[in-house]
Coordinates of C-alpha atoms and ligand atoms in Angstrom, one line a residue:
M37 CA -0.8 29.1 -164.8
K38 CA 0.6 30.8 -161.8
V39 CA 3.3 33.4 -161.6
Q40 CA 5.6 34.1 -158.7
S41 CA 7.6 37.1 -157.6
T42 CA 11.4 37.2 -158.2
R43 CA 11.7 38.3 -154.6
G44 CA 9.8 35.3 -153.2
G45 CA 6.9 37.0 -151.5
Q46 CA 3.9 36.4 -153.8
E47 CA 2.3 33.8 -156.1
I48 CA -0.9 34.4 -158.0
P49 CA -2.6 33.4 -161.3
A50 CA -1.0 35.0 -164.4
L51 CA -4.2 36.9 -165.2
N52 CA -4.2 38.6 -161.9
A53 CA -0.6 39.7 -162.4
V54 CA -1.8 41.6 -165.5
L55 CA -3.9 43.8 -163.2
Q56 CA -1.4 44.1 -160.4
G57 CA 1.7 45.0 -162.4
I58 CA 4.5 44.8 -159.9
A59 CA 4.5 42.2 -157.1
S60 CA 3.6 43.3 -153.5
D61 CA 7.2 42.6 -152.4
G62 CA 8.6 44.9 -155.1
G63 CA 9.6 42.0 -157.3
L64 CA 8.6 41.1 -160.9
F65 CA 6.2 38.2 -161.8
V66 CA 7.7 35.3 -163.6
P67 CA 6.1 32.0 -164.7
E68 CA 6.3 29.2 -162.2
T69 CA 7.5 26.9 -165.0
F70 CA 8.1 27.4 -168.7
P71 CA 5.4 25.7 -170.7
P72 CA 6.8 23.8 -173.7
I73 CA 5.9 24.9 -177.2
D74 CA 4.7 22.3 -179.6
L75 CA 6.7 23.2 -182.8
D76 CA 4.3 21.4 -185.2
E77 CA 1.4 23.2 -183.7
A78 CA 3.3 26.6 -183.9
K79 CA 4.2 25.9 -187.5
Q80 CA 0.5 25.3 -188.4
C81 CA -0.5 28.4 -186.6
A82 CA 2.2 30.5 -188.2
E83 CA 1.0 29.3 -191.6
K84 CA -2.6 30.5 -190.8
S85 CA -1.9 33.9 -189.3
Y86 CA 0.1 35.8 -186.7
S87 CA -2.9 36.1 -184.5
D88 CA -3.5 32.3 -184.4
L89 CA 0.1 31.9 -183.3
C90 CA -0.2 34.6 -180.7
G91 CA -3.5 33.1 -179.4
Y92 CA -1.6 29.8 -179.0
V93 CA 1.2 31.3 -177.0
L94 CA -1.1 33.4 -174.8
S95 CA -3.1 30.3 -174.0
L96 CA 0.0 28.6 -172.5
F97 CA 0.0 31.3 -169.8
F98 CA -3.5 32.7 -169.4
D99 CA -6.6 30.7 -168.4
L100 CA -9.0 32.3 -170.9
G101 CA -9.6 29.7 -173.6
R102 CA -7.6 29.5 -176.8
E103 CA -10.4 30.6 -179.1
D104 CA -11.1 33.7 -177.1
L105 CA -7.3 34.5 -176.9
S106 CA -7.0 34.1 -180.7
A107 CA -9.9 36.5 -181.2
L108 CA -8.3 38.9 -178.7
A109 CA -5.1 38.8 -180.8
R110 CA -7.0 39.3 -184.0
S111 CA -8.6 42.4 -182.7
A112 CA -5.3 43.6 -181.2
Y113 CA -3.5 43.4 -184.5
A114 CA -6.3 44.4 -186.8
G115 CA -5.0 48.0 -187.1
F116 CA -1.5 46.9 -188.3
D117 CA -0.6 48.3 -191.7
T118 CA 0.4 44.9 -193.2
P119 CA -1.6 41.7 -193.4
D120 CA 1.4 39.5 -192.3
T121 CA 1.6 41.7 -189.0
V122 CA 5.3 40.8 -188.5
P123 CA 7.2 40.7 -191.8
L124 CA 10.5 38.9 -191.9
R125 CA 12.7 40.8 -194.3
P126 CA 15.6 38.7 -195.6
L127 CA 19.0 40.4 -195.9
P128 CA 22.2 38.9 -197.3
E129 CA 24.2 36.3 -195.3
N130 CA 21.3 34.5 -193.6
E131 CA 20.0 37.5 -191.8
Y132 CA 16.3 38.2 -191.3
V133 CA 15.0 41.6 -190.0
M134 CA 11.9 41.0 -187.9
E135 CA 9.9 44.1 -188.4
L136 CA 7.9 44.9 -185.2
T137 CA 7.1 48.4 -186.5
H138 CA 3.8 48.1 -188.3
G139 CA 1.4 49.0 -185.5
P140 CA -0.5 52.2 -184.9
T141 CA 2.4 54.0 -183.2
L142 CA 5.2 52.6 -185.4
A143 CA 7.3 51.0 -182.6
F144 CA 7.6 47.5 -181.3
K145 CA 5.8 48.5 -178.1
D146 CA 2.5 48.1 -180.1
M147 CA 3.1 44.4 -180.2
A148 CA 2.4 44.1 -176.4
L149 CA 0.4 47.3 -175.8
Q150 CA -2.4 46.4 -178.2
V151 CA -2.8 43.1 -176.3
L152 CA -2.4 44.4 -172.7
P153 CA -5.6 46.5 -172.5
R154 CA -7.6 43.6 -173.9
L155 CA -6.1 41.2 -171.4
T156 CA -6.8 43.8 -168.6
Q157 CA -10.4 44.0 -169.6
A158 CA -10.8 40.2 -169.8
A159 CA -9.1 39.9 -166.3
L160 CA -11.6 42.5 -164.9
E161 CA -14.5 40.6 -166.3
K162 CA -13.3 37.3 -165.1
E163 CA -12.6 38.6 -161.6
D164 CA -16.1 40.1 -161.5
T165 CA -14.9 43.1 -159.5
E166 CA -16.1 46.7 -159.5
E167 CA -12.5 47.9 -159.8
N168 CA -11.2 50.5 -162.2
I169 CA -7.7 50.3 -163.2
L170 CA -5.4 53.4 -163.4
V171 CA -2.4 52.6 -165.6
L172 CA 0.7 54.6 -164.7
T173 CA 3.7 54.6 -166.9
A174 CA 7.1 56.2 -167.4
T175 CA 8.3 56.2 -171.0
S176 CA 11.6 56.6 -172.7
G177 CA 9.7 57.6 -175.8
D178 CA 7.6 54.8 -177.4
T179 CA 5.8 53.1 -174.5
G180 CA 3.8 56.2 -173.6
K181 CA 2.2 56.6 -177.0
A182 CA 1.7 52.9 -177.5
A183 CA 0.1 52.5 -174.1
M184 CA -2.3 55.4 -174.6
A185 CA -3.2 54.1 -178.1
G186 CA -4.0 50.8 -176.5
F187 CA -5.9 52.0 -173.5
M188 CA -7.7 54.9 -175.1
D189 CA -11.5 54.6 -174.4
V190 CA -11.2 51.1 -172.9
S191 CA -13.9 51.2 -170.2
R192 CA -12.9 51.0 -166.6
T193 CA -9.3 52.0 -167.3
A194 CA -7.5 55.3 -167.3
I195 CA -3.9 55.9 -168.3
F196 CA -1.4 58.5 -167.2
V197 CA 2.1 58.8 -168.8
F198 CA 5.2 60.5 -167.6
Y199 CA 8.0 61.3 -170.1
P200 CA 11.4 63.0 -169.5
D201 CA 11.2 66.6 -170.7
K202 CA 13.8 67.0 -173.4
G203 CA 14.5 63.2 -173.2
V204 CA 12.4 62.0 -176.1
A205 CA 12.5 62.6 -179.8
E206 CA 10.3 65.4 -181.2
M207 CA 8.1 63.1 -183.1
Q208 CA 7.7 60.9 -180.1
R209 CA 6.7 64.0 -178.0
L210 CA 4.2 65.2 -180.6
Q211 CA 2.7 61.7 -180.7
M212 CA 2.0 61.9 -177.0
V213 CA 0.9 65.5 -176.5
T214 CA -1.7 65.2 -179.3
Q215 CA -3.2 62.0 -177.8
K216 CA -7.0 62.0 -177.8
G217 CA -9.3 60.1 -175.4
D218 CA -11.2 61.1 -172.2
N219 CA -9.2 58.6 -170.1
T220 CA -5.7 59.5 -171.2
G221 CA -3.2 62.0 -169.6
V222 CA 0.4 62.9 -170.2
C223 CA 2.9 65.0 -168.3
A224 CA 6.6 65.8 -168.8
V225 CA 9.0 65.3 -165.8
R226 CA 12.0 67.5 -165.3
G227 CA 14.8 64.9 -165.6
N228 CA 15.8 61.9 -167.6
F229 CA 14.0 58.5 -168.1
D230 CA 15.4 57.0 -165.0
D231 CA 14.1 59.9 -163.0
A232 CA 10.6 59.4 -164.5
Q233 CA 10.7 55.6 -163.9
T234 CA 12.0 56.0 -160.3
G235 CA 9.2 58.6 -159.7
V236 CA 6.5 56.1 -160.9
K237 CA 8.0 53.3 -158.8
R238 CA 7.8 55.6 -155.8
L239 CA 4.1 56.4 -156.5
F240 CA 3.4 52.6 -156.5
A241 CA 5.2 52.2 -153.2
S242 CA 3.5 55.2 -151.6
P243 CA 0.6 54.3 -149.3
Q244 CA -0.6 57.9 -149.3
F245 CA -0.8 58.0 -153.1
R246 CA -2.4 54.6 -153.3
D247 CA -5.0 55.6 -150.8
A248 CA -5.8 58.8 -152.6
A249 CA -6.2 57.0 -155.9
R250 CA -8.3 54.3 -154.3
S251 CA -10.6 56.8 -152.6
A252 CA -11.1 58.4 -156.1
G253 CA -12.1 54.9 -157.2
W254 CA -8.9 53.8 -159.0
T255 CA -6.5 50.9 -158.4
P256 CA -3.0 51.8 -159.7
S257 CA -1.3 49.3 -162.1
S258 CA 1.6 49.5 -164.5
A259 CA 1.9 49.2 -168.3
N260 CA 5.7 49.4 -168.1
S261 CA 7.6 46.5 -169.6
I262 CA 7.7 44.9 -166.1
N263 CA 4.0 43.9 -166.5
F264 CA 3.7 40.2 -167.2
G265 CA 0.9 40.9 -169.6
R266 CA 3.5 42.6 -171.9
L267 CA 6.0 39.9 -171.7
V268 CA 3.9 37.1 -173.1
P269 CA 2.8 38.8 -176.4
Q270 CA 6.6 39.5 -176.9
I271 CA 7.4 35.8 -176.6
A272 CA 4.9 35.2 -179.4
Y273 CA 6.9 37.0 -182.1
Y274 CA 10.0 35.0 -181.5
V275 CA 8.0 31.7 -181.7
Y276 CA 6.3 33.1 -184.8
A277 CA 9.6 34.0 -186.5
Y278 CA 11.1 30.6 -185.9
A279 CA 7.9 28.7 -186.9
K280 CA 7.4 30.9 -190.0
L281 CA 11.0 30.5 -191.3
L282 CA 10.6 26.7 -190.7
A283 CA 7.3 26.6 -192.5
D284 CA 8.8 28.6 -195.4
G285 CA 11.7 26.1 -195.7
K286 CA 14.2 28.8 -194.7
L287 CA 15.4 26.7 -191.7
G288 CA 15.9 23.0 -191.4
D289 CA 14.3 21.0 -188.6
G290 CA 16.0 21.7 -185.3
E291 CA 18.3 24.3 -186.9
T292 CA 19.2 27.0 -184.3
V293 CA 19.0 30.7 -185.0
N294 CA 20.6 33.6 -183.1
C295 CA 18.6 36.8 -182.2
C296 CA 20.0 40.3 -182.1
V297 CA 17.9 42.7 -180.0
P298 CA 18.3 46.5 -179.5
T299 CA 18.0 46.7 -175.8
G300 CA 16.9 49.2 -173.1
N301 CA 14.8 47.8 -170.3
F302 CA 15.7 44.2 -171.3
G303 CA 12.1 43.3 -171.9
N304 CA 12.3 42.4 -175.6
I305 CA 15.4 40.3 -175.3
L306 CA 14.1 38.6 -172.2
A307 CA 11.1 37.4 -174.2
A308 CA 13.6 35.8 -176.6
Y309 CA 15.2 34.0 -173.7
Y310 CA 11.7 32.8 -172.5
A311 CA 11.0 31.5 -176.0
R312 CA 14.3 29.6 -175.8
R313 CA 13.3 28.2 -172.4
M314 CA 10.0 27.0 -174.0
G315 CA 11.9 25.0 -176.6
I316 CA 12.5 27.3 -179.6
P317 CA 16.0 26.5 -180.9
I318 CA 17.6 29.8 -180.3
G319 CA 21.3 29.9 -179.9
R320 CA 23.0 33.1 -178.9
L321 CA 21.0 36.2 -177.8
V322 CA 22.9 39.3 -178.9
C323 CA 22.3 42.3 -176.6
A324 CA 22.8 45.5 -178.5
S325 CA 23.1 48.9 -176.7
N326 CA 23.9 52.5 -177.6
S327 CA 26.5 54.5 -175.7
N328 CA 24.5 53.9 -172.5
N329 CA 26.3 50.6 -172.5
V330 CA 25.7 49.5 -168.9
L331 CA 24.5 46.1 -170.1
T332 CA 27.6 45.5 -172.3
D333 CA 29.8 46.1 -169.3
F334 CA 27.6 43.9 -167.1
F335 CA 27.7 40.9 -169.5
R336 CA 31.4 41.2 -169.9
S337 CA 32.3 41.7 -166.2
G338 CA 29.4 40.5 -164.1
S339 CA 29.2 43.8 -162.3
Y340 CA 26.3 46.2 -162.9
N341 CA 27.2 49.8 -162.4
A342 CA 24.5 52.4 -163.1
G343 CA 26.7 55.2 -161.7
R344 CA 27.9 56.6 -164.9
P345 CA 27.2 59.6 -167.2
F346 CA 23.8 59.4 -169.0
H347 CA 24.1 60.0 -172.7
K348 CA 21.3 61.4 -174.8
T349 CA 21.5 59.5 -178.1
M350 CA 19.5 59.2 -181.4
S351 CA 18.1 55.9 -180.1
P352 CA 16.3 57.5 -177.1
S353 CA 14.2 54.4 -176.3
M354 CA 17.4 52.7 -175.2
D355 CA 18.7 55.6 -173.1
I356 CA 18.4 53.7 -169.9
L357 CA 20.8 52.9 -167.1
I358 CA 18.6 50.8 -164.9
S359 CA 17.3 47.9 -166.9
S360 CA 14.3 46.6 -164.9
N361 CA 13.7 43.3 -166.7
L362 CA 17.2 42.1 -166.1
E363 CA 15.9 41.1 -162.6
R364 CA 13.9 38.3 -164.3
F365 CA 16.9 37.0 -166.1
L366 CA 19.1 37.1 -163.0
Y367 CA 16.4 35.1 -161.1
E368 CA 16.8 32.3 -163.6
M369 CA 20.5 32.5 -163.7
C370 CA 21.0 32.2 -160.0
G371 CA 18.7 29.2 -159.8
R372 CA 15.6 31.1 -158.7
D373 CA 17.2 32.2 -155.4
S374 CA 15.0 35.1 -154.4
A375 CA 17.1 36.0 -151.4
M376 CA 20.0 36.6 -153.8
V377 CA 17.8 38.7 -156.1
R378 CA 16.6 40.8 -153.2
A379 CA 20.2 41.5 -152.1
W380 CA 21.3 42.6 -155.6
M381 CA 18.2 44.9 -156.1
Q382 CA 18.7 46.4 -152.7
A383 CA 22.4 47.1 -153.5
L384 CA 21.3 48.6 -156.8
S385 CA 18.8 51.0 -155.2
E386 CA 21.2 52.0 -152.4
T387 CA 24.6 52.1 -154.2
G388 CA 23.7 51.9 -158.0
T389 CA 25.8 48.8 -158.3
Y390 CA 25.9 45.0 -157.7
A391 CA 28.0 42.1 -158.8
V392 CA 27.0 38.5 -159.5
P393 CA 29.3 35.7 -158.3
A394 CA 32.1 34.8 -160.7
D395 CA 30.7 31.3 -161.2
M396 CA 27.5 32.7 -162.6
L397 CA 29.2 34.6 -165.4
P398 CA 30.1 31.7 -167.9
A399 CA 26.5 30.5 -168.0
M400 CA 25.3 34.0 -168.6
Q401 CA 27.9 34.6 -171.3
E402 CA 27.0 31.4 -173.1
L403 CA 23.5 32.7 -173.5
I404 CA 24.1 36.4 -174.0
W405 CA 26.7 38.2 -176.0
A406 CA 26.7 42.0 -175.6
D407 CA 28.2 45.0 -177.4
W408 CA 27.3 48.6 -178.2
L409 CA 27.5 51.1 -181.0
S410 CA 28.6 54.8 -180.8
E411 CA 26.5 57.5 -182.4
E412 CA 29.0 57.7 -185.4
E413 CA 28.9 53.9 -185.9
T414 CA 25.1 54.0 -185.8
A415 CA 24.9 56.7 -188.5
Q416 CA 27.4 54.7 -190.6
I417 CA 25.2 51.6 -190.4
I418 CA 22.1 53.6 -191.5
R419 CA 24.0 54.9 -194.4
D420 CA 25.7 51.6 -195.4
V421 CA 22.5 49.6 -195.2
F422 CA 20.6 52.1 -197.3
N423 CA 23.3 52.6 -199.9
S424 CA 24.0 48.9 -200.3
L425 CA 20.5 47.3 -199.9
G426 CA 18.1 50.2 -200.3
Y427 CA 16.7 49.4 -196.8
L428 CA 16.0 52.3 -194.4
M429 CA 16.7 51.5 -190.7
D430 CA 15.8 53.7 -187.8
P431 CA 18.6 54.3 -185.2
H432 CA 17.5 51.6 -182.8
T433 CA 17.4 49.0 -185.5
A434 CA 20.7 50.2 -186.8
V435 CA 22.3 49.7 -183.4
A436 CA 21.2 46.0 -183.6
Q437 CA 22.4 45.7 -187.1
G438 CA 25.8 47.1 -186.2
V439 CA 26.2 44.8 -183.2
C440 CA 25.1 41.9 -185.3
L441 CA 28.0 42.5 -187.6
K442 CA 30.4 42.9 -184.6
Y443 CA 29.1 39.6 -183.2
R444 CA 29.7 37.8 -186.4
S445 CA 33.2 39.1 -186.9
A446 CA 34.2 38.6 -183.3
T447 CA 32.9 35.0 -183.0
G448 CA 32.7 33.6 -186.6
D449 CA 29.2 32.4 -185.7
R450 CA 27.4 32.4 -189.1
R451 CA 24.1 30.8 -187.9
P452 CA 21.0 32.5 -189.2
M453 CA 20.3 35.8 -187.4
I454 CA 17.0 37.3 -186.6
T455 CA 17.7 41.0 -186.1
V456 CA 14.9 42.8 -184.4
S457 CA 13.6 46.1 -185.9
T458 CA 11.9 48.2 -183.3
A459 CA 10.9 51.5 -184.8
N460 CA 10.0 53.2 -188.1
P461 CA 12.7 55.6 -189.3
Y462 CA 10.2 58.4 -189.7
K463 CA 9.9 58.6 -185.9
F464 CA 13.5 60.1 -186.0
P465 CA 13.6 61.9 -189.4
Q466 CA 16.3 64.4 -188.5
D467 CA 18.7 61.8 -187.3
V468 CA 18.1 59.4 -190.1
L469 CA 18.4 62.2 -192.7
H470 CA 21.6 63.4 -191.0
A471 CA 23.0 59.9 -191.1
L472 CA 22.4 59.8 -194.9
T473 CA 23.3 63.3 -195.9
D474 CA 25.4 64.8 -193.1
S475 CA 23.0 67.8 -193.0
W476 CA 20.8 68.7 -190.1
V477 CA 17.2 69.9 -190.7
E478 CA 15.8 71.1 -187.4
E479 CA 12.1 71.1 -188.3
P480 CA 11.0 67.4 -188.1
F481 CA 8.3 67.6 -190.8
A482 CA 10.7 69.3 -193.2
A483 CA 13.2 66.5 -192.4
A484 CA 10.6 63.9 -193.0
R485 CA 9.7 65.3 -196.4
E486 CA 13.3 65.5 -197.4
L487 CA 14.0 62.0 -196.2
S488 CA 11.0 60.8 -198.3
E489 CA 12.2 62.5 -201.4
L490 CA 15.8 61.3 -201.0
T491 CA 14.9 57.6 -200.3
G492 CA 11.7 57.2 -202.2
T493 CA 10.0 55.9 -199.1
Q494 CA 6.6 57.0 -197.8
I495 CA 6.0 59.2 -194.7
P496 CA 3.6 57.1 -192.6
P497 CA 0.2 58.7 -192.2
Q498 CA 0.5 58.5 -188.3
I499 CA 3.5 60.9 -188.7
A500 CA 2.1 63.2 -191.4
E501 CA -1.0 63.9 -189.4
L502 CA 0.9 65.1 -186.3
Q503 CA 1.5 68.4 -188.0
Q504 CA -2.2 69.3 -187.9
L505 CA -3.2 67.8 -184.6
P506 CA -3.8 70.2 -181.7
V507 CA -1.6 69.9 -178.6
L508 CA -3.9 68.6 -175.8
H509 CA -1.4 68.0 -173.0
D510 CA 1.2 70.6 -171.9
G511 CA 1.9 69.9 -168.2
V512 CA 5.4 69.7 -166.7
T513 CA 6.2 68.5 -163.2
D514 CA 9.1 67.9 -160.9
R515 CA 9.8 64.4 -159.7
D516 CA 8.4 65.2 -156.2
T517 CA 5.0 66.4 -157.4
M518 CA 4.2 63.6 -159.9
G519 CA 1.5 62.2 -157.6
D520 CA -0.4 65.6 -157.6
A521 CA -0.4 65.6 -161.4
V522 CA -2.0 62.2 -161.4
L523 CA -4.6 63.1 -158.8
R524 CA -5.6 66.2 -160.7
F525 CA -6.0 64.1 -163.8
L526 CA -8.2 61.6 -162.0
G527 CA -10.5 64.5 -160.9
R528 CA -11.3 65.0 -164.6
V529 CA -11.7 61.4 -165.8
K530 CA -15.3 60.0 -166.1
K531 CA -15.7 56.5 -164.9
Ligands
PLP57 C1 11.5 50.2 -176.0 C2 12.3 50.2 -177.2 C3 13.5 49.5 -177.2 C4 14.1 48.7 -176.0 O1 13.3 47.6 -175.6 P1 13.4 47.0 -174.2 O2 12.4 45.9 -174.1 O3 13.2 48.1 -173.2 O4 14.8 46.4 -174.1 C5 14.3 49.5 -178.4 N1 13.8 50.2 -179.4 C6 12.7 50.8 -179.5 C7 12.3 51.6 -180.7 C8 11.9 50.9 -178.3 O5 10.7 51.6 -178.3

């Protein structure tokens, strides 16, 4: 299938978009149409395995052959720590927690970033080029590690990650700076996530930087959640959840479910919207934010305003004021009017704000209901859910859980809810322990041990081992010198 830019300037095969990342006009690639899901087919796949289902969904977008794509998915998810890949944990009152946390880096980013490198390699082979791909990524905490874990030692690729210094959790930082692999690099940026993300966008837009990378033999691409190759594997788990609940008799034929998604860059929840457009009976999409609640305000008022204080929270992967993937949603909501999208995005980059016409708002609100949780409310949810159900949630998942409760009490809508769990609690042991006990243990491994004793849960091996691993990456840069850091790294990488 073909994909087109939200800004109207480019249309290419979906597989090429995986290599290119962002469109040449600065827009994001979206499918030219939404291919319909055959629910019977999906149900049969879901009964076989997650990878079969994922292969089916990938084959609706990428011209690589269904068998090959299923094999690709099997290899992508082979390292997950549970045979069902994406467990659906039932909670009282028709709620299911969809655990996207069982991959090598313990965050939902693995769902897409174990697939993306394999798709990249398949695309390079199909194109029959001599190109080498340099993946550049800004991370709010989880993307960086998950992308490096995915691309490590994948031939003809190299990956360089920027994270905001002091903007990620300590375990997240340790996961990154201890990353092995000859083709991986990491550097801190002085600033917050939006600074790092803007810096990476500028590198992509800079002819000097692109030329310098090209003359070293590398074509820059992005593994950020704007990459179309990340979006499709995310659609798969919403299709899977619905098909699996149907197959298990937990849902009746045609019954609708709601989904509640802890949201930052709007990639995860956008995938749920795409699944809905492909025919999955999804009702309301509940958009959950932390105190960086720019999306809550947007879905209530229709005006987006990034000009506000940036809060550092215990759910750092959602500490985002510029939600990139919202552009794809707006494109659909305005009837695919790329001139309108261009005008909004220009206003956003020049003034930090834009507003959609009042007549667009009701249709948006029918699809999306948005709210946010304060830090105190988030801690309270972690405590309540553990004390009443014995289930330990990380702060991001707790934000979704709290907003799910707010949604249900505000609307009375009791349809089944799929609440998305995006990280393992041991990535944030100090905050989770603090939520349960009110005491703060500064040293993260001591906090993890205490959390384990208190809750009777296991410290995941990926966390326990971090204490022994040597730090391999200690660079720090300013936003203006990010390009130099990348070029120095390329000088060291073997092709
Ligand atoms: C990235 C991330 C999110 C936000 O997902 P988006 O697709 O950016 O909206 C939420 N929780 C965790 C743990 C994440 O890593």
